[in-house]
Every structure is written in structure tokens, then in C-alpha cells.
PDB file of C-alpha atoms in Angstrom:
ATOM      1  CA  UNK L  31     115.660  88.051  92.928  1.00 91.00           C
ATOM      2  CA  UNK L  32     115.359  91.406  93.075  1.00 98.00           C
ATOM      3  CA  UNK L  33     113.356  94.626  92.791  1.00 99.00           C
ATOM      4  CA  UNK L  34     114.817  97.945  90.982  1.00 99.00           C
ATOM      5  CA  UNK L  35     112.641 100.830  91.921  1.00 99.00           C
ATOM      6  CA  UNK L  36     112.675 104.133  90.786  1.00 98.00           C
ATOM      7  CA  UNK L  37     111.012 107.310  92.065  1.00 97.00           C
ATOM      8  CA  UNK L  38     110.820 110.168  89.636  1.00 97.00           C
ATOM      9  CA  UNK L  39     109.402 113.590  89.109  1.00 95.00           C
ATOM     10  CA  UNK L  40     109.372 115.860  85.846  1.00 95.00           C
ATOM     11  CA  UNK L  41     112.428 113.590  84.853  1.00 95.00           C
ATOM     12  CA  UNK L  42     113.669 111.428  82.361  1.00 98.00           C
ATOM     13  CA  UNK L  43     114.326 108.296  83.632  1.00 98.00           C
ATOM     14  CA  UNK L  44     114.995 106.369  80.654  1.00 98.00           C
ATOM     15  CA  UNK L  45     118.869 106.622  80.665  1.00 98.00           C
ATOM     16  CA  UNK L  46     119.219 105.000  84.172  1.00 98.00           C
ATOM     17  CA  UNK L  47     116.818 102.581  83.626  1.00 99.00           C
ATOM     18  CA  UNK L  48     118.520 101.104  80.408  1.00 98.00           C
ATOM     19  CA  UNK L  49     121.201 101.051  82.159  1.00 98.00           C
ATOM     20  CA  UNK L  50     119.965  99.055  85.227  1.00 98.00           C
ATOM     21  CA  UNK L  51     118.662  97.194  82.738  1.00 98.00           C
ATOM     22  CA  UNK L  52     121.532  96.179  80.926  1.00 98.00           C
ATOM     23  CA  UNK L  53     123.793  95.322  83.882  1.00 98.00           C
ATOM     24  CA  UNK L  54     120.780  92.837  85.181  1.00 98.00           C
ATOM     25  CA  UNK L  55     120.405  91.264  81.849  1.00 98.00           C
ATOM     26  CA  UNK L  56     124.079  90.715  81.187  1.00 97.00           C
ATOM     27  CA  UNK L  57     124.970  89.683  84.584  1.00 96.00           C
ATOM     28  CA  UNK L  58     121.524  86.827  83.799  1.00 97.00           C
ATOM     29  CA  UNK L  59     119.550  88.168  86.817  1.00 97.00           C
ATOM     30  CA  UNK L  60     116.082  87.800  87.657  1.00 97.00           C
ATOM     31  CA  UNK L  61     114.963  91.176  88.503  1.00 98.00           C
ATOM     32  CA  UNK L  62     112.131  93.709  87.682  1.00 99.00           C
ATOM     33  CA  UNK L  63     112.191  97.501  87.420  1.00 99.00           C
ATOM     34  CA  UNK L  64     109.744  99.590  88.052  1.00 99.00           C
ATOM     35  CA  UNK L  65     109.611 103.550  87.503  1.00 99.00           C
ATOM     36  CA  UNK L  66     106.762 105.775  89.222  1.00 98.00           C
ATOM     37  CA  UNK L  67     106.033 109.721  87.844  1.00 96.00           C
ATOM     38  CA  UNK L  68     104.464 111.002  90.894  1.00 95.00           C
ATOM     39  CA  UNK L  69     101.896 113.108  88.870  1.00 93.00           C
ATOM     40  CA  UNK L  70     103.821 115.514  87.646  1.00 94.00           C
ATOM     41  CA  UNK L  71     102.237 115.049  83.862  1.00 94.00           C
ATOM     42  CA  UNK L  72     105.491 115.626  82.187  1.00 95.00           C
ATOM     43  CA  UNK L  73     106.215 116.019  78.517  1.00 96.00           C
ATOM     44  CA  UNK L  74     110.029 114.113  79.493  1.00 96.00           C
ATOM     45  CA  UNK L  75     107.039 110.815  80.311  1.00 96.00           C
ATOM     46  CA  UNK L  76     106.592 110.472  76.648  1.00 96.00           C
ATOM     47  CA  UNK L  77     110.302 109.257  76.928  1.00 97.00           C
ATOM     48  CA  UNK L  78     109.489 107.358  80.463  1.00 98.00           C
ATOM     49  CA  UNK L  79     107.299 105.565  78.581  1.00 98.00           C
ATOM     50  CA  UNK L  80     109.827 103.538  76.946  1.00 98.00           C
ATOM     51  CA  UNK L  81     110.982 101.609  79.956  1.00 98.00           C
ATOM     52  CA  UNK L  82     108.247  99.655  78.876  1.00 98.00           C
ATOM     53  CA  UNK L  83     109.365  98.449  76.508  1.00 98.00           C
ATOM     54  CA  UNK L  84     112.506  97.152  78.633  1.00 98.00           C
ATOM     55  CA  UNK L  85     112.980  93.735  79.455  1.00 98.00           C
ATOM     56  CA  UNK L  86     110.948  92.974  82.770  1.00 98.00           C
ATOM     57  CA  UNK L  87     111.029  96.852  82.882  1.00 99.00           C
ATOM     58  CA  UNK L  88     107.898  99.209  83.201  1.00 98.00           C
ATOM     59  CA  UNK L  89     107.332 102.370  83.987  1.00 98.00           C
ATOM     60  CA  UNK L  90     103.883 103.476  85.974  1.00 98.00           C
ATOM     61  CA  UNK L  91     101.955 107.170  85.475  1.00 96.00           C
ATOM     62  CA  UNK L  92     100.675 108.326  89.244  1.00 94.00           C
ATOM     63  CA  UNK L  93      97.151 110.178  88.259  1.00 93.00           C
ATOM     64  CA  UNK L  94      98.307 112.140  91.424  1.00 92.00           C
ATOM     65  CA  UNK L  95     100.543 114.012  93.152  1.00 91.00           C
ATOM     66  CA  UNK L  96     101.311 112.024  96.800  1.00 89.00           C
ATOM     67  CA  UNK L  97     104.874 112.788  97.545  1.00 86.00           C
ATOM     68  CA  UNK L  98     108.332 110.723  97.923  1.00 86.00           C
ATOM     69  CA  UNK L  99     107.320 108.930 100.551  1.00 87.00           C
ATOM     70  CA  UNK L 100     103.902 107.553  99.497  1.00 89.00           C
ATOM     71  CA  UNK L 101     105.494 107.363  95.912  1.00 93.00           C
ATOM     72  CA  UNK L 102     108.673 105.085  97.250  1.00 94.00           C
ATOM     73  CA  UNK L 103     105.645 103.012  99.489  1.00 93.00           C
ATOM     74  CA  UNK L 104     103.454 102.361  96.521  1.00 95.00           C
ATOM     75  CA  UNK L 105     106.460 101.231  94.659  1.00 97.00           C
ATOM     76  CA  UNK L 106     107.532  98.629  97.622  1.00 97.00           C
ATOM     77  CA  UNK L 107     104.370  97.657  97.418  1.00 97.00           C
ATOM     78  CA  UNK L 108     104.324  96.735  93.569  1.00 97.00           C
ATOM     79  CA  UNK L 109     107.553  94.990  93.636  1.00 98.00           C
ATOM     80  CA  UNK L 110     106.967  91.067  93.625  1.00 98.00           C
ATOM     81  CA  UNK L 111     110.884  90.081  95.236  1.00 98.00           C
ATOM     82  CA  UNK L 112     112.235  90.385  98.581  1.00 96.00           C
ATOM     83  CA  UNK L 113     114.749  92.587  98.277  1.00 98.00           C
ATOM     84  CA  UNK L 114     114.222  96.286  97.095  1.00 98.00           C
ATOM     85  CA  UNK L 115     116.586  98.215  95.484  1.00 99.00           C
ATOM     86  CA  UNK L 116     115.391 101.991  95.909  1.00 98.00           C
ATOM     87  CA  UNK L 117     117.908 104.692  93.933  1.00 98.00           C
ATOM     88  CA  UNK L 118     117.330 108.014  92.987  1.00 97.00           C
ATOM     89  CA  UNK L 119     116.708 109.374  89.170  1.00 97.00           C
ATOM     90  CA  UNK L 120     119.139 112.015  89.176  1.00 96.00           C
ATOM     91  CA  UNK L 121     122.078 109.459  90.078  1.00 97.00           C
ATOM     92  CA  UNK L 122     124.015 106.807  87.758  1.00 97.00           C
ATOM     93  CA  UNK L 123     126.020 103.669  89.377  1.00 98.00           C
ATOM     94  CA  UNK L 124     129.272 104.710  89.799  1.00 96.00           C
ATOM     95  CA  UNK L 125     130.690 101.090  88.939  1.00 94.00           C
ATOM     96  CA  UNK L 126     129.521  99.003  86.574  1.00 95.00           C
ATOM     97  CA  UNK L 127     129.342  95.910  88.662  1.00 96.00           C
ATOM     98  CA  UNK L 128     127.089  98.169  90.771  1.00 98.00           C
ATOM     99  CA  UNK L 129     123.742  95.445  90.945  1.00 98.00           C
ATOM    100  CA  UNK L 130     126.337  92.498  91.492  1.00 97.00           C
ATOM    101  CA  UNK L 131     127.879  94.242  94.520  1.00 97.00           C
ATOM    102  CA  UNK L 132     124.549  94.639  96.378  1.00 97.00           C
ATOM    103  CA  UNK L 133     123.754  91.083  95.206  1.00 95.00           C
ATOM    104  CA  UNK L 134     126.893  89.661  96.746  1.00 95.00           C
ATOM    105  CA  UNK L 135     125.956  91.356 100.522  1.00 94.00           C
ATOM    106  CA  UNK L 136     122.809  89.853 100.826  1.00 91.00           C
ATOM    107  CA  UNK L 137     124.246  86.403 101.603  1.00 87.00           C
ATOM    108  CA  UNK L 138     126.004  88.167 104.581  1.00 90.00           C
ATOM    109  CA  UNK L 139     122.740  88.438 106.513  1.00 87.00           C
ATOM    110  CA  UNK L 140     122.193  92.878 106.849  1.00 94.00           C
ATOM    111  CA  UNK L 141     118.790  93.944 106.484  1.00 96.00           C
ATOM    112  CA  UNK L 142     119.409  97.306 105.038  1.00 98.00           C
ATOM    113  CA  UNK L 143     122.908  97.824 103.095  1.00 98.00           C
ATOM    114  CA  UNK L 144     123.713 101.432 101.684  1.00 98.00           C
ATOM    115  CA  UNK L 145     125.877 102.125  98.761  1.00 98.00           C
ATOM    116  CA  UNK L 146     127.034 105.984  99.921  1.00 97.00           C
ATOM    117  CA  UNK L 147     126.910 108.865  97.329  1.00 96.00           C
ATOM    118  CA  UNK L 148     130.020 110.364  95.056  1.00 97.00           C
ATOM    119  CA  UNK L 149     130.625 113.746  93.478  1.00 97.00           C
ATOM    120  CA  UNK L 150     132.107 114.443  90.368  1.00 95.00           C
ATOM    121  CA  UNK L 151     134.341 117.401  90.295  1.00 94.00           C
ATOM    122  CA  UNK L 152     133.408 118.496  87.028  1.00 92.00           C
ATOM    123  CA  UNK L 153     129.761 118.974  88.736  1.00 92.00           C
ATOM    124  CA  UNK L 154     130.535 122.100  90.481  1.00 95.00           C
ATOM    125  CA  UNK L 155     128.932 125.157  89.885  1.00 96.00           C
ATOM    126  CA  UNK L 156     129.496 128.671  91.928  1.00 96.00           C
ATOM    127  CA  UNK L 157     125.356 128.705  91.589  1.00 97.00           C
ATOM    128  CA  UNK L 158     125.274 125.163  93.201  1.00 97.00           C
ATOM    129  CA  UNK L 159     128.268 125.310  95.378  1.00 98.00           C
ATOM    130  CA  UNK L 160     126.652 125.105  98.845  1.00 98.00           C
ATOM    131  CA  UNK L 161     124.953 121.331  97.561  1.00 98.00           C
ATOM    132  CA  UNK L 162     128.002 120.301  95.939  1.00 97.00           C
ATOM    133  CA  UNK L 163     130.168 121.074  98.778  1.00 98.00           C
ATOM    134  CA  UNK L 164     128.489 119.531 101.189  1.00 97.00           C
ATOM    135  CA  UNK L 165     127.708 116.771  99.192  1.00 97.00           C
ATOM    136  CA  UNK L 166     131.309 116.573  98.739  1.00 97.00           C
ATOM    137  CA  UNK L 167     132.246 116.649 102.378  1.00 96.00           C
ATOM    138  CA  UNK L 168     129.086 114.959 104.000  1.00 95.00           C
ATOM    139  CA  UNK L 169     127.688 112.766 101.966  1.00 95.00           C
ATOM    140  CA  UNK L 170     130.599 111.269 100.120  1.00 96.00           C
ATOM    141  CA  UNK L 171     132.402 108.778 102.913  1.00 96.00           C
ATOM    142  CA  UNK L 172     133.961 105.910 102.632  1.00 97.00           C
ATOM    143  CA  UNK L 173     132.007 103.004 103.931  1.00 98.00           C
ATOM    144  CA  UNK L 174     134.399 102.310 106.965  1.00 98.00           C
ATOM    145  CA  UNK L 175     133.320 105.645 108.399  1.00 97.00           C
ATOM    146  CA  UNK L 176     129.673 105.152 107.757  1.00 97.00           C
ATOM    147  CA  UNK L 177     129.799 101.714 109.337  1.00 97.00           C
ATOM    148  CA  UNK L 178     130.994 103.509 112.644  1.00 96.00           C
ATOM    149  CA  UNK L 179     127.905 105.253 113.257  1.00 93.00           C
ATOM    150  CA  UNK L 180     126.083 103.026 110.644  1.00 94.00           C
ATOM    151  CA  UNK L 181     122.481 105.133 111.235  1.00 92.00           C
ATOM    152  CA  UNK L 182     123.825 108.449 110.844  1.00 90.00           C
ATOM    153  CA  UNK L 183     124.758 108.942 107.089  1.00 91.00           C
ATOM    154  CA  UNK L 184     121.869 107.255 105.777  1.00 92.00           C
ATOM    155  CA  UNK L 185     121.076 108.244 102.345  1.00 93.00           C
ATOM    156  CA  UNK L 186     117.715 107.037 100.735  1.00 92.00           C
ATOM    157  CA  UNK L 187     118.777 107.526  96.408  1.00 95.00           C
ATOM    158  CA  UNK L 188     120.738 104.276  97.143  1.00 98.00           C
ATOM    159  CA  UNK L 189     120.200 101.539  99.172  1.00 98.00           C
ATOM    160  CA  UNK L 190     118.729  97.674  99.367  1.00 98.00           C
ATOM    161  CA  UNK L 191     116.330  96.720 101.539  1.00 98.00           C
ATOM    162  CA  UNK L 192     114.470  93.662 102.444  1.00 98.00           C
ATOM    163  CA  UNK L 193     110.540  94.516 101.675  1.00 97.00           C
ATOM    164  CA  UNK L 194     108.488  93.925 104.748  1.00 97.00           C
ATOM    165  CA  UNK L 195     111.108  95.422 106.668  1.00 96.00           C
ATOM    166  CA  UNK L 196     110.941  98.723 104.605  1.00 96.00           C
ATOM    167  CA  UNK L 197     107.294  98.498 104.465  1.00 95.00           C
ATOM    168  CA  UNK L 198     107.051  97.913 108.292  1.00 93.00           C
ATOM    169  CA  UNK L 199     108.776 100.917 108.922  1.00 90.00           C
ATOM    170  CA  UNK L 200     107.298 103.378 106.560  1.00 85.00           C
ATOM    171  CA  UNK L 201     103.701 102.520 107.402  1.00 80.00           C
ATOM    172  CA  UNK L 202     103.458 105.233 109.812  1.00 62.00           C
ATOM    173  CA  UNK L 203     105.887 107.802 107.850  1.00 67.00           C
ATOM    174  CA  UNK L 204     104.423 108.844 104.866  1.00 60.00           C
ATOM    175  CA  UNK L 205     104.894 112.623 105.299  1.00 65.00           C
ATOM    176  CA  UNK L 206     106.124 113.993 101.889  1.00 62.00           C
ATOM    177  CA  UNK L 207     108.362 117.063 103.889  1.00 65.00           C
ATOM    178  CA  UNK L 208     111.566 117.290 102.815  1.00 74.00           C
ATOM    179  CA  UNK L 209     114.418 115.298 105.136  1.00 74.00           C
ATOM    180  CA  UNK L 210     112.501 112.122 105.994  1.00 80.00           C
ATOM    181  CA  UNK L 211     116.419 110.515 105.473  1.00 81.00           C
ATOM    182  CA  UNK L 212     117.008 111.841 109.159  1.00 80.00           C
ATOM    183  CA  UNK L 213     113.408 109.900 110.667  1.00 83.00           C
ATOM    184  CA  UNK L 214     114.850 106.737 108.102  1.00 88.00           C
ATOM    185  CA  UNK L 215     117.910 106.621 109.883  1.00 89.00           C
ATOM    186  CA  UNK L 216     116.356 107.100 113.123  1.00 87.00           C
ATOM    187  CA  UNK L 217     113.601 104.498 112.476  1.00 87.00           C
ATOM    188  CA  UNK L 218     116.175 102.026 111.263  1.00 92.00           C
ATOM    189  CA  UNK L 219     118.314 102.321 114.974  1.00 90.00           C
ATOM    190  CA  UNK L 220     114.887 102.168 116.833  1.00 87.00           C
ATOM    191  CA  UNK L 221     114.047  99.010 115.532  1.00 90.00           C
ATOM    192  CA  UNK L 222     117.348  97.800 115.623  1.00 93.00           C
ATOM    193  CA  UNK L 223     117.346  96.740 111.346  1.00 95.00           C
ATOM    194  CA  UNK L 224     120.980  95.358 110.435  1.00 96.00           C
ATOM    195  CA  UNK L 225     122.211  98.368 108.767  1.00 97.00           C
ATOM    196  CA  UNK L 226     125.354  97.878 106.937  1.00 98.00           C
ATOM    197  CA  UNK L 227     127.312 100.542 104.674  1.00 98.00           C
ATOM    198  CA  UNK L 228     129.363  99.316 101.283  1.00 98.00           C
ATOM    199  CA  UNK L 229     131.105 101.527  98.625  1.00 98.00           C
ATOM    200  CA  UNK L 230     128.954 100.886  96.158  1.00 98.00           C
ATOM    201  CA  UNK L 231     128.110 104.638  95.185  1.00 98.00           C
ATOM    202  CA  UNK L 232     126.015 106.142  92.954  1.00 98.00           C
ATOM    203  CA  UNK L 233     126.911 109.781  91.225  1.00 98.00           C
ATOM    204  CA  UNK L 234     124.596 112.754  92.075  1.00 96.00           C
ATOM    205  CA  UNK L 235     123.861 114.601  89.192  1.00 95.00           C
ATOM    206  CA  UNK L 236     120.774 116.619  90.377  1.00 93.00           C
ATOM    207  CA  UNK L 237     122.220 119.100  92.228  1.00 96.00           C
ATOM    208  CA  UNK L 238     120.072 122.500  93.736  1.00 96.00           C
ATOM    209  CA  UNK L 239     120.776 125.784  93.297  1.00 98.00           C
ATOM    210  CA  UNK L 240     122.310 127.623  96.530  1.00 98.00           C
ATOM    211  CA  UNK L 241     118.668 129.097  97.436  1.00 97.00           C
ATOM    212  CA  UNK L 242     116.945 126.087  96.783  1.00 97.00           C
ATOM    213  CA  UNK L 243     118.720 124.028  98.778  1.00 97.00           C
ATOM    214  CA  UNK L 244     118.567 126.637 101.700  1.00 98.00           C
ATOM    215  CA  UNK L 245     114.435 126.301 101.619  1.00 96.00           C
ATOM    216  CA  UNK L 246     114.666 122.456 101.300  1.00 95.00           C
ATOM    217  CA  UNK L 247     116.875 122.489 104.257  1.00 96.00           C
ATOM    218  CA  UNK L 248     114.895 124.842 106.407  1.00 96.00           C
ATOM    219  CA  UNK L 249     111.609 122.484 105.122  1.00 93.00           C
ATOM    220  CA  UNK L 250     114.691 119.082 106.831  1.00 93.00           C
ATOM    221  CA  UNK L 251     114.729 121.195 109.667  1.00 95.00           C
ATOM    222  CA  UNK L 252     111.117 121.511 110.303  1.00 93.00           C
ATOM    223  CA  UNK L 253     110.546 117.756 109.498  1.00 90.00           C
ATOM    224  CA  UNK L 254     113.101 117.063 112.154  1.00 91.00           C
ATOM    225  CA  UNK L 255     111.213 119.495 114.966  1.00 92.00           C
ATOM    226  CA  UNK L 256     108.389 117.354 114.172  1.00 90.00           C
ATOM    227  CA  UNK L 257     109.221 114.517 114.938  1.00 88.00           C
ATOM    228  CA  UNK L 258     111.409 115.369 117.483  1.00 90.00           C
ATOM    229  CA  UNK L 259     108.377 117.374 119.046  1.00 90.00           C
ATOM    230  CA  UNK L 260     106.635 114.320 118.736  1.00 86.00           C
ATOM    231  CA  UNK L 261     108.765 112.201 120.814  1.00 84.00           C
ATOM    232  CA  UNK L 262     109.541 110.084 117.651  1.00 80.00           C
ATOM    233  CA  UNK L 263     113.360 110.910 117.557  1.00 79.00           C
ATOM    234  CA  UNK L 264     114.693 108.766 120.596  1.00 66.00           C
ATOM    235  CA  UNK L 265     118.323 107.767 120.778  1.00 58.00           C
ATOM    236  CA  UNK L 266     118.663 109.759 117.354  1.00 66.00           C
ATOM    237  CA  UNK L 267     122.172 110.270 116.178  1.00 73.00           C
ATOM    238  CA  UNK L 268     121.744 113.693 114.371  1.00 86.00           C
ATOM    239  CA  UNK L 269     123.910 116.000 115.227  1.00 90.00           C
ATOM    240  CA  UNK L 270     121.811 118.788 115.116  1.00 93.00           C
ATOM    241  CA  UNK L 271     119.385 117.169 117.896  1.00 93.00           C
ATOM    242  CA  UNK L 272     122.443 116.530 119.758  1.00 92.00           C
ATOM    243  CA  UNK L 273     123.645 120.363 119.353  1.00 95.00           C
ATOM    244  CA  UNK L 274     119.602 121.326 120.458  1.00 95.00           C
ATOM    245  CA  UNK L 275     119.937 118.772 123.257  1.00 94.00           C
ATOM    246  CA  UNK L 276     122.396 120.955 125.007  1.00 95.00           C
ATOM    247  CA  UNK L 277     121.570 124.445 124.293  1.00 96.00           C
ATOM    248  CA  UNK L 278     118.193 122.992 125.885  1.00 95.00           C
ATOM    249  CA  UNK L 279     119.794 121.888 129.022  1.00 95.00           C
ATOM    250  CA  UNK L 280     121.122 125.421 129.779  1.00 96.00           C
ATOM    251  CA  UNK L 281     118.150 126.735 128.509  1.00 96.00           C
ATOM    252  CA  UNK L 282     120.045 128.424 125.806  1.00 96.00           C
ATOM    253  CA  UNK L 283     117.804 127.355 122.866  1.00 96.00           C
ATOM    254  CA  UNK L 284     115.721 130.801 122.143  1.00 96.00           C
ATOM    255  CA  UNK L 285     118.730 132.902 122.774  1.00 96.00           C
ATOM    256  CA  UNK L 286     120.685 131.157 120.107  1.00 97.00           C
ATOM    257  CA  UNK L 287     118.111 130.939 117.553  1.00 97.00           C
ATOM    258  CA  UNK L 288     117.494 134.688 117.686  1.00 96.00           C
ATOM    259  CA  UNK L 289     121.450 135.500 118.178  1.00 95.00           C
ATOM    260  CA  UNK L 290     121.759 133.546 114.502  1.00 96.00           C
ATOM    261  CA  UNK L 291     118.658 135.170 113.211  1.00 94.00           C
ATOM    262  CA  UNK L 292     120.643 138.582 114.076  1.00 96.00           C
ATOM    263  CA  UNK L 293     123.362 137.087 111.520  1.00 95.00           C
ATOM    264  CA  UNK L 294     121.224 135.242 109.192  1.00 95.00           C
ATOM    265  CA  UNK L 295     121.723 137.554 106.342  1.00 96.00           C
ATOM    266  CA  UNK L 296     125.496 137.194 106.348  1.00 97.00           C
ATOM    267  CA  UNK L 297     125.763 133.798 107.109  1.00 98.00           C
ATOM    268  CA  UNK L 298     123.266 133.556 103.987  1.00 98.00           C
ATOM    269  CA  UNK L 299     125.289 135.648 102.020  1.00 97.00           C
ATOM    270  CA  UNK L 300     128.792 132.988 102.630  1.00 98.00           C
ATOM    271  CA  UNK L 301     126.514 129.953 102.272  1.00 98.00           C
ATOM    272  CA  UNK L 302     125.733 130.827  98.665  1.00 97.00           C
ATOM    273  CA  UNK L 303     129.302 131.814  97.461  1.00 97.00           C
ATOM    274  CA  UNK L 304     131.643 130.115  95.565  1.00 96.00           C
ATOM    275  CA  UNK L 305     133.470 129.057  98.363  1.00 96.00           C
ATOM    276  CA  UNK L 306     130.360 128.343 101.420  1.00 98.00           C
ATOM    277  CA  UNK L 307     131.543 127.136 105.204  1.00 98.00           C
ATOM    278  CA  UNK L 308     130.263 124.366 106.251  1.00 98.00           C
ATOM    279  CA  UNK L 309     130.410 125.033 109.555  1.00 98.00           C
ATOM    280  CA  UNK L 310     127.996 128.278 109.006  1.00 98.00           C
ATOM    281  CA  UNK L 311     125.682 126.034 107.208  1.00 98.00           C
ATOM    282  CA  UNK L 312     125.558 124.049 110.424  1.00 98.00           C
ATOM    283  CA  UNK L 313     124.924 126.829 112.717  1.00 98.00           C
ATOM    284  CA  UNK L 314     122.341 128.063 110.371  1.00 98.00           C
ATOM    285  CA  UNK L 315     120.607 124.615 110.741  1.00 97.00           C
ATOM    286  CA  UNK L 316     120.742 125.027 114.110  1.00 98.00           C
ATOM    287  CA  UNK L 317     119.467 128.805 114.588  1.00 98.00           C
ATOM    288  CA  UNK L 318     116.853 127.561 112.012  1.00 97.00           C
ATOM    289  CA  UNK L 319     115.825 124.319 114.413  1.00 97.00           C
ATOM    290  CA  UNK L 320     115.939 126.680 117.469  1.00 97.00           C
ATOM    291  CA  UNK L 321     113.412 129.368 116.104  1.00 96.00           C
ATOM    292  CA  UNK L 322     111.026 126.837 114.614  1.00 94.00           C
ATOM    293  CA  UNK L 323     107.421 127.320 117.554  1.00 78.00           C
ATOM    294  CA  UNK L 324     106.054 123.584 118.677  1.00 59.00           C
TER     295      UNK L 324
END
């Protein structure tokens, strides 16, 4: 038994629901789907509104604006089975025995299982290079990696969950800032959830432009400080804490954040080419996290 959820905003989610559907229907599971608009009072929820009309399918108008993570709560909280299924509008399943594989892990006893993201080559765009690449090269790992360090590459558009587990966790974590994925992860190791990684991938199809992506990382970064500044981030293991952790223990922190900040503008200038280095973009997290006042 399971319970398909979908968080959207200003997007047409009919596509990925029919085809959730379809795969549930002809592989004879009992399921439900459920589809939230988090207020945005789109003209694409005319189409949204035929999910309804989807078997065991429905799709749910938020009078509000509340934000991903109260959005994603008041969905767990809907859903009538155990197990949630949360995945991201802008993705499709990659396979399409994509419900059965999740289906077949619960047996095994995890708590949390995550299906990984994939890329499609034909997705790049010089304006959208930065998110594709390091979608490409951070996001998209096999599952025997992720299971290494199986709380680090935790990625929320795709992953099963039992439901008082998730809603246990998030019931202190509703903040709607960008890059809640790195308190998930952490919150997941804290309580020491059985986190296990599959390939089971969904495609990303929603991919930022260069500058968006550098404000919505700058708005992960200052997500992170708060938590972190809140004691909330113990035995984390994101790398950028790890990189802060020992600038801070030389007392290094302030000089490197303004050293970058002397270099922002050219490190800003590679990071949105056709071509961006990673490794810049991580340093430019970093400066970012180091300049950012309790």
C-alpha cells in the first residue's frame, strides 16, 4: 500500500501523474496519489485538475502560499498508507518498473530508500550549464557510492519513506528556505533512520538558469548557517561544514570569506559559462558560508 505524493508549483503535473498512474494500475497496486499547488493560482491548474479524474488520483488547490516543506508535511499528512512516496514535478521515472522497484525494498526492512537523480544529455543548455553540470557530476551516482556515506547525497524529488518516521522528523523543520535536503540528510543520521540508496532514478527536467541557481544556492548556504548556528547540524556529513570546521580551527574563517569575496566576480563569471568548475562553485559555497553574520 502505498502513497504517491506530489508537490507542485505553477506546474503541470498532469503528465507525471498519468504516468504514476498507469504503472500502479497495470502493475494491480493499491496506491493513492495525491498532488498539492502550493498557492500559486496557476492557469497550468486548470490542467492539474484532471488528476482527478485519475483512478484513486486527486489533485488538492492550497488557498495559500506555505512553502515546500509545509506543502510536502500537509501532503504526509493526507496520505492514508504507510509508506510515502515523495518525487518531484519536474522529474519522470527513469524506468518503467520504477513503483515496483521501491515496492520490492520495502520487504528488506530500510526506513528511508532513495532512488538517486539522472541527467539527460540532451538537457544541457550553455544558460543552464552550472545546474546541469553539477547535477551531472553530484547528483547523478550510482547507488553503491551513495550507500557509502548513505546521509550525504540525499535528494528529496525521489525517495520512500515510512510516514510517522517522515512526519517525526519534519515536525520541527518546516522552514520553506531553500536547501532543507542538507538538514534531511542530517536529521535522518541523527536519528539513526535506515537509510538505504537504490538506482531507481528519476530524470530532472527542471533545470535553473546559471543566476538562478547561484541565489538558490547562496539562500542553501544560509539555511545551512542556520542550523548549523543553531547547534542543529551535529555529526553532519556536508562537506562544506567540514571545509568551515577547519578554517574555524585556525581561525581562518573571515579571512577566507573576504579573500573569495575579492574574487567573487570572476569566479561568478566561470560558474555561468558553458563550461563552469566545479571546484570554484565549491569555494564559492564556501566564501559564501564564511561571510554569512550569526
Amino acid at each position: 500500500m502505498l502513497s504517491i505524493l506530489i508537490p507542485t508549483y505553477h506546474y503541470n503535473a498532469l503528465p507525471l501523474a498519468t504516468l504514476l498512474e498507469k504503472q500502479a494500475l497495470g502493475n494491480k497496486l493499491i496506491f493513492e496519489l495525491i498532488c498539492v499547488d502550493d498557492g500559486s493560482f496557476s492557469h497550468l491548474n486548470q490542467e492539474n485538475q484532471k488528476i482527478n479524474n485519475l483512478t484513486h488520483c486527486k489533485f488538492i488547490e492550497a488557498k495559500k502560499n506555505v512553502g515546500r516543506a509545509a506543502s510536502r508535511k500537509f501532503l504526509a499528512e493526507q496520505a492514508q498508507y504507510d509508506w510515502l512516496l515523495f518525487i518531484d514535478v519536474d522529474v519522470i521515472p527513469k524506468n518503467p518498473d520504477f513503483l515496483i522497484k521501491y515496492l520490492k525494498e520495502i520487504k528488506n526492512h530500510h526506513e528511508a530508500i532513495f532512488g538517486g537523480f539522472a541527467y539527460l544529455d540532451s538537457s544541457y543548455e550553455p544558460k543552464k550549464s552550472l545546474r546541469y553540470t553539477f547535477g551531472k557530476q553530484r547528483e547523478e551516482v550510482d547507488a553503491t557510492h551513495r550507500n557509502k556515506t548513505p546521509y550525504k547525497v540525499i535528494i528529496s524529488a525521489n525517495f520512500l519513506i515510512k510516514k510517522h518516521i517522515y512526519l517525526d522528523l519534519i515536525e520541527q523543520h518546516t522552514e520553506n528556505s531553500y536547501g532543507m535536503d542538507y538538514v534531511f540528510g542530517t536529521l535522518l543520521k541523527k536519528h539513526q533512520i535506515e537509510v538505504y540508496h537504490i538506482n531507481n532514478e528519476v530524470i530532472h527536467y527542471g533545470l535553473d538558469e546559471n543566476s538562478a541557481f547561484l541565489k538558490k544556492t547562496e539562500q542553501a548556504m544560509e539555511t545551512l548557517h542556520h542550523f548549523y548556528a543553531n547547534k542543529q547540524l551535529t555529526k553532519s556529513d556536508i562537506s562544506i561544514l567540514k571545509a568551515y570546521e577547519f578554517l574555524k580551527l585556525f581561525h581562518l574563517q573571515h579571512l577566507f570569506g573576504n579573500f573569495m569575496n575579492f574574487f567573487d566576480s570572476s569566479i561568478t563569471k566561470n560558474l555561468t559559462q558553458e563550461n563552469p568548475n566545479l571546484f570554484l562553485f565549491d569555494l564559492y559555497r564556501l566564501g559564501y558560508f564564511c561571510r554569512i553574520k550569526n
